Amino acid sequence: AISAGRARGTAKGFTHEDRVHQMLSAIADAHGDVAHDVSDLPSAGGRKTGDTLVEIDAANGPPEGRIVVEAKDERLSWAKAAKELGIAMAEREADYAIFVVASEERVPVGCLPLQEYLGNRLIVALSGSDLDTEVLRLAYRYARVRTRMIRSAAGRLDAAAVREAAQAASLALAGGRSISSALTGASKQVEAAKTGLADLVAAVGSQ
């Protein structure tokens, strides 16, 4: 559901956050996950941090992991972005975090889109095109698998059950980075890139 804060519209600059949450909700539903809009919901510690909280497999029972998503339409330093993601994970009791910016120009300085940092933080850059859903779906599936790996390392899931999926997800993410790079200044290749991204998403499977 869209929160009261989001419903107030573009006057408070929620356009990018709205779009990201709506895409995530659709992607989560397809996996049996639940995406909560927490942008206006204080955490147990009383802080409003994170925009979307995804609970893995929560539609079928207790969640098997949590992913918190921060959507930003501004450029932060990596130090600030990493700190915000760390706080969001702690406050939302999440295992993994995704930082979604509105364009490549808003990727933190020195960082790359579709790149994982610190073992539990993934940066995603959208473009405002119809490629965005595929890019976000690829990142989501990667984060989902990585969350399962983190849980398995903590003894909460069977490590062997997620190892193969994690390898496939890593390869798919690397392929996604190559496609994203190829898109720079090459709009005529958008349709080919869209097909390539869809194939990579399929390669990750339903994990």
mmCIF file of C-alpha atoms in Angstrom:
data_model
loop_
_atom_site.group_PDB
_atom_site.id
_atom_site.type_symbol
_atom_site.label_atom_id
_atom_site.label_comp_id
_atom_site.label_asym_id
_atom_site.label_seq_id
_atom_site.Cartn_x
_atom_site.Cartn_y
_atom_site.Cartn_z
ATOM 1 C CA ALA A 1 0.000 0.000 0.000
ATOM 2 C CA ILE A 2 1.110 3.563 -0.670
ATOM 3 C CA SER A 3 1.676 5.452 2.557
ATOM 4 C CA ALA A 4 -0.037 8.717 3.477
ATOM 5 C CA GLY A 5 3.255 10.516 2.944
ATOM 6 C CA ARG A 6 3.630 9.155 -0.571
ATOM 7 C CA ALA A 7 0.001 9.950 -1.380
ATOM 8 C CA ARG A 8 0.729 13.634 -0.850
ATOM 9 C CA GLY A 9 2.443 13.492 -4.216
ATOM 10 C CA THR A 10 5.240 15.187 -6.018
ATOM 11 C CA ALA A 11 5.245 18.297 -3.803
ATOM 12 C CA LYS A 12 7.428 16.407 -1.315
ATOM 13 C CA GLY A 13 9.569 14.811 -4.025
ATOM 14 C CA PHE A 14 8.333 11.241 -3.709
ATOM 15 C CA THR A 15 8.075 10.520 -7.431
ATOM 16 C CA HIS A 16 11.183 8.315 -7.633
ATOM 17 C CA GLU A 17 10.386 6.572 -4.336
ATOM 18 C CA ASP A 18 6.811 5.875 -5.476
ATOM 19 C CA ARG A 19 7.991 4.336 -8.721
ATOM 20 C CA VAL A 20 10.599 2.150 -7.054
ATOM 21 C CA HIS A 21 8.136 0.907 -4.445
ATOM 22 C CA GLN A 22 5.512 0.084 -7.058
ATOM 23 C CA MET A 23 8.000 -1.907 -9.136
ATOM 24 C CA LEU A 24 9.289 -3.707 -6.058
ATOM 25 C CA SER A 25 5.769 -4.594 -4.950
ATOM 26 C CA ALA A 26 5.046 -6.275 -8.277
ATOM 27 C CA ILE A 27 8.375 -8.126 -8.267
ATOM 28 C CA ALA A 28 7.914 -9.251 -4.659
ATOM 29 C CA ASP A 29 4.388 -10.501 -5.300
ATOM 30 C CA ALA A 30 5.667 -12.758 -8.078
ATOM 31 C CA HIS A 31 8.020 -14.441 -5.583
ATOM 32 C CA GLY A 32 5.584 -14.833 -2.716
ATOM 33 C CA ASP A 33 7.413 -12.044 -0.888
ATOM 34 C CA VAL A 34 5.817 -9.007 0.742
ATOM 35 C CA ALA A 35 7.012 -5.434 0.090
ATOM 36 C CA HIS A 36 6.054 -2.944 2.794
ATOM 37 C CA ASP A 37 6.133 0.811 2.305
ATOM 38 C CA VAL A 38 7.945 1.905 5.473
ATOM 39 C CA SER A 39 8.842 5.438 4.414
ATOM 40 C CA ASP A 40 6.444 6.950 6.969
ATOM 41 C CA LEU A 41 6.650 4.109 9.496
ATOM 42 C CA PRO A 42 9.061 4.547 12.418
ATOM 43 C CA SER A 43 11.226 1.541 13.236
ATOM 44 C CA ALA A 44 11.283 -0.068 16.672
ATOM 45 C CA GLY A 45 14.033 2.426 17.456
ATOM 46 C CA GLY A 46 11.803 5.308 16.442
ATOM 47 C CA ARG A 47 13.628 6.223 13.218
ATOM 48 C CA LYS A 48 12.081 6.642 9.769
ATOM 49 C CA THR A 49 14.726 4.963 7.666
ATOM 50 C CA GLY A 50 14.399 2.898 4.511
ATOM 51 C CA ASP A 51 11.666 3.296 1.921
ATOM 52 C CA THR A 52 10.634 -0.306 1.256
ATOM 53 C CA LEU A 53 11.102 -3.388 3.412
ATOM 54 C CA VAL A 54 10.833 -6.734 1.634
ATOM 55 C CA GLU A 55 10.111 -9.869 3.641
ATOM 56 C CA ILE A 56 11.137 -12.981 1.731
ATOM 57 C CA ASP A 57 8.461 -15.692 1.484
ATOM 58 C CA ALA A 58 6.292 -13.776 3.958
ATOM 59 C CA ALA A 59 3.196 -14.465 1.854
ATOM 60 C CA ASN A 60 3.598 -18.149 2.744
ATOM 61 C CA GLY A 61 4.620 -17.932 6.404
ATOM 62 C CA PRO A 62 7.339 -16.408 8.592
ATOM 63 C CA PRO A 63 9.850 -14.407 6.515
ATOM 64 C CA GLU A 64 13.085 -16.146 5.557
ATOM 65 C CA GLY A 65 14.977 -12.882 5.351
ATOM 66 C CA ARG A 66 14.543 -9.148 4.926
ATOM 67 C CA ILE A 67 15.794 -6.661 2.350
ATOM 68 C CA VAL A 68 15.572 -2.925 2.953
ATOM 69 C CA VAL A 69 15.542 -0.538 0.011
ATOM 70 C CA GLU A 70 16.556 3.125 -0.019
ATOM 71 C CA ALA A 71 15.418 5.085 -3.083
ATOM 72 C CA LYS A 72 17.236 8.363 -3.704
ATOM 73 C CA ASP A 73 16.850 11.045 -6.366
ATOM 74 C CA GLU A 74 20.058 12.791 -5.315
ATOM 75 C CA ARG A 75 23.755 12.016 -5.322
ATOM 76 C CA LEU A 76 25.319 11.092 -2.008
ATOM 77 C CA SER A 77 28.903 10.286 -1.170
ATOM 78 C CA TRP A 78 29.518 6.575 -0.786
ATOM 79 C CA ALA A 79 30.379 7.085 2.879
ATOM 80 C CA LYS A 80 27.001 8.692 3.520
ATOM 81 C CA ALA A 81 25.097 6.163 1.421
ATOM 82 C CA ALA A 82 26.814 3.216 3.128
ATOM 83 C CA LYS A 83 26.063 4.709 6.531
ATOM 84 C CA GLU A 84 22.392 5.228 5.654
ATOM 85 C CA LEU A 85 22.104 1.661 4.410
ATOM 86 C CA GLY A 86 23.775 0.329 7.543
ATOM 87 C CA ILE A 87 21.365 2.266 9.741
ATOM 88 C CA ALA A 88 18.414 1.112 7.651
ATOM 89 C CA MET A 89 19.451 -2.545 7.975
ATOM 90 C CA ALA A 90 19.881 -2.220 11.718
ATOM 91 C CA GLU A 91 16.636 -0.335 12.279
ATOM 92 C CA ARG A 92 14.563 -2.598 10.004
ATOM 93 C CA GLU A 93 16.303 -5.811 11.097
ATOM 94 C CA ALA A 94 17.228 -6.511 7.477
ATOM 95 C CA ASP A 95 19.926 -8.831 6.137
ATOM 96 C CA TYR A 96 20.612 -6.917 2.931
ATOM 97 C CA ALA A 97 20.163 -3.431 1.471
ATOM 98 C CA ILE A 98 19.585 -2.038 -2.014
ATOM 99 C CA PHE A 99 20.345 1.578 -2.852
ATOM 100 C CA VAL A 100 18.283 2.653 -5.882
ATOM 101 C CA VAL A 101 19.130 5.967 -7.514
ATOM 102 C CA ALA A 102 17.162 7.689 -10.275
ATOM 103 C CA SER A 103 20.027 7.802 -12.801
ATOM 104 C CA GLU A 104 23.662 6.870 -13.284
ATOM 105 C CA GLU A 105 24.585 10.487 -12.553
ATOM 106 C CA ARG A 106 23.327 9.926 -9.000
ATOM 107 C CA VAL A 107 25.449 6.838 -8.312
ATOM 108 C CA PRO A 108 27.752 7.624 -5.353
ATOM 109 C CA VAL A 109 31.188 8.888 -6.371
ATOM 110 C CA GLY A 110 33.625 6.043 -6.979
ATOM 111 C CA CYS A 111 30.887 3.400 -7.151
ATOM 112 C CA LEU A 112 29.337 1.426 -9.993
ATOM 113 C CA PRO A 113 25.712 0.457 -10.631
ATOM 114 C CA LEU A 114 24.797 -3.204 -10.193
ATOM 115 C CA GLN A 115 27.814 -3.599 -7.938
ATOM 116 C CA GLU A 116 27.772 -5.098 -4.446
ATOM 117 C CA TYR A 117 29.722 -3.385 -1.667
ATOM 118 C CA LEU A 118 30.633 -4.526 1.844
ATOM 119 C CA GLY A 119 29.026 -7.904 1.194
ATOM 120 C CA ASN A 120 25.462 -6.753 1.826
ATOM 121 C CA ARG A 121 24.818 -3.500 -0.052
ATOM 122 C CA LEU A 122 23.878 -3.277 -3.736
ATOM 123 C CA ILE A 123 23.703 -0.118 -5.860
ATOM 124 C CA VAL A 124 21.130 0.124 -8.653
ATOM 125 C CA ALA A 125 20.788 2.998 -11.129
ATOM 126 C CA LEU A 126 17.555 3.478 -13.052
ATOM 127 C CA SER A 127 17.189 5.483 -16.246
ATOM 128 C CA GLY A 128 13.510 6.353 -16.517
ATOM 129 C CA SER A 129 13.143 3.919 -19.422
ATOM 130 C CA ASP A 130 11.272 0.655 -19.826
ATOM 131 C CA LEU A 131 14.544 -1.115 -19.018
ATOM 132 C CA ASP A 132 14.181 -0.143 -15.369
ATOM 133 C CA THR A 133 11.862 -2.986 -14.399
ATOM 134 C CA GLU A 134 14.288 -5.584 -15.751
ATOM 135 C CA VAL A 135 17.268 -3.908 -14.075
ATOM 136 C CA LEU A 136 15.464 -3.775 -10.742
ATOM 137 C CA ARG A 137 14.204 -7.342 -11.106
ATOM 138 C CA LEU A 138 17.754 -8.569 -11.718
ATOM 139 C CA ALA A 139 19.022 -6.674 -8.673
ATOM 140 C CA TYR A 140 16.116 -7.940 -6.581
ATOM 141 C CA ARG A 141 16.739 -11.568 -7.447
ATOM 142 C CA TYR A 142 20.442 -11.168 -6.713
ATOM 143 C CA ALA A 143 19.697 -9.528 -3.355
ATOM 144 C CA ARG A 144 17.181 -12.263 -2.579
ATOM 145 C CA VAL A 145 19.750 -14.985 -3.169
ATOM 146 C CA ARG A 146 22.434 -13.100 -1.229
ATOM 147 C CA THR A 147 20.028 -12.718 1.687
ATOM 148 C CA ARG A 148 19.549 -16.473 1.709
ATOM 149 C CA MET A 149 23.326 -16.932 1.666
ATOM 150 C CA ILE A 150 23.723 -14.593 4.639
ATOM 151 C CA ARG A 151 21.040 -16.506 6.499
ATOM 152 C CA SER A 152 22.648 -19.840 5.623
ATOM 153 C CA ALA A 153 26.010 -18.593 6.940
ATOM 154 C CA ALA A 154 24.239 -17.771 10.184
ATOM 155 C CA GLY A 155 22.873 -21.297 10.330
ATOM 156 C CA ARG A 156 19.300 -20.284 9.541
ATOM 157 C CA LEU A 157 19.190 -21.877 6.077
ATOM 158 C CA ASP A 158 20.877 -24.816 4.348
ATOM 159 C CA ALA A 159 23.975 -23.394 2.632
ATOM 160 C CA ALA A 160 24.056 -26.144 0.006
ATOM 161 C CA ALA A 161 20.526 -25.287 -1.072
ATOM 162 C CA VAL A 162 21.445 -21.733 -2.083
ATOM 163 C CA ARG A 163 25.051 -22.075 -3.323
ATOM 164 C CA GLU A 164 24.221 -22.927 -6.946
ATOM 165 C CA ALA A 165 21.592 -20.182 -7.174
ATOM 166 C CA ALA A 166 24.077 -17.670 -5.756
ATOM 167 C CA GLN A 167 26.658 -18.539 -8.399
ATOM 168 C CA ALA A 168 24.080 -18.083 -11.164
ATOM 169 C CA ALA A 169 22.975 -14.785 -9.640
ATOM 170 C CA SER A 170 26.551 -13.473 -9.491
ATOM 171 C CA LEU A 171 27.130 -14.298 -13.143
ATOM 172 C CA ALA A 172 23.835 -12.674 -14.106
ATOM 173 C CA LEU A 173 24.673 -9.522 -12.170
ATOM 174 C CA ALA A 174 28.058 -9.280 -13.913
ATOM 175 C CA GLY A 175 26.271 -9.634 -17.242
ATOM 176 C CA GLY A 176 23.854 -6.919 -16.225
ATOM 177 C CA ARG A 177 26.739 -4.553 -15.496
ATOM 178 C CA SER A 178 28.158 -5.158 -18.976
ATOM 179 C CA ILE A 179 24.811 -4.432 -20.601
ATOM 180 C CA SER A 180 24.328 -1.267 -18.549
ATOM 181 C CA SER A 181 27.758 -0.025 -19.612
ATOM 182 C CA ALA A 182 26.979 -0.752 -23.252
ATOM 183 C CA LEU A 183 23.842 1.372 -23.016
ATOM 184 C CA THR A 184 25.745 4.574 -22.311
ATOM 185 C CA GLY A 185 25.313 6.778 -25.372
ATOM 186 C CA ALA A 186 23.796 3.922 -27.350
ATOM 187 C CA SER A 187 20.038 4.355 -27.279
ATOM 188 C CA LYS A 188 19.593 2.437 -30.530
ATOM 189 C CA GLN A 189 20.666 -0.704 -28.659
ATOM 190 C CA VAL A 190 17.931 -0.410 -26.016
ATOM 191 C CA GLU A 191 15.739 -3.199 -27.384
ATOM 192 C CA ALA A 192 18.663 -5.606 -27.661
ATOM 193 C CA ALA A 193 19.753 -4.701 -24.146
ATOM 194 C CA LYS A 194 16.228 -5.209 -22.821
ATOM 195 C CA THR A 195 16.201 -8.728 -24.268
ATOM 196 C CA GLY A 196 19.617 -9.415 -22.761
ATOM 197 C CA LEU A 197 18.519 -8.254 -19.318
ATOM 198 C CA ALA A 198 15.375 -10.373 -19.499
ATOM 199 C CA ASP A 199 17.516 -13.417 -20.323
ATOM 200 C CA LEU A 200 19.796 -12.717 -17.354
ATOM 201 C CA VAL A 201 16.816 -12.356 -15.033
ATOM 202 C CA ALA A 202 15.563 -15.729 -16.242
ATOM 203 C CA ALA A 203 19.013 -17.217 -15.594
ATOM 204 C CA VAL A 204 18.782 -16.316 -11.928
ATOM 205 C CA GLY A 205 15.596 -18.361 -11.763
ATOM 206 C CA SER A 206 12.959 -18.206 -9.089
ATOM 207 C CA GLN A 207 15.330 -18.325 -6.119
#
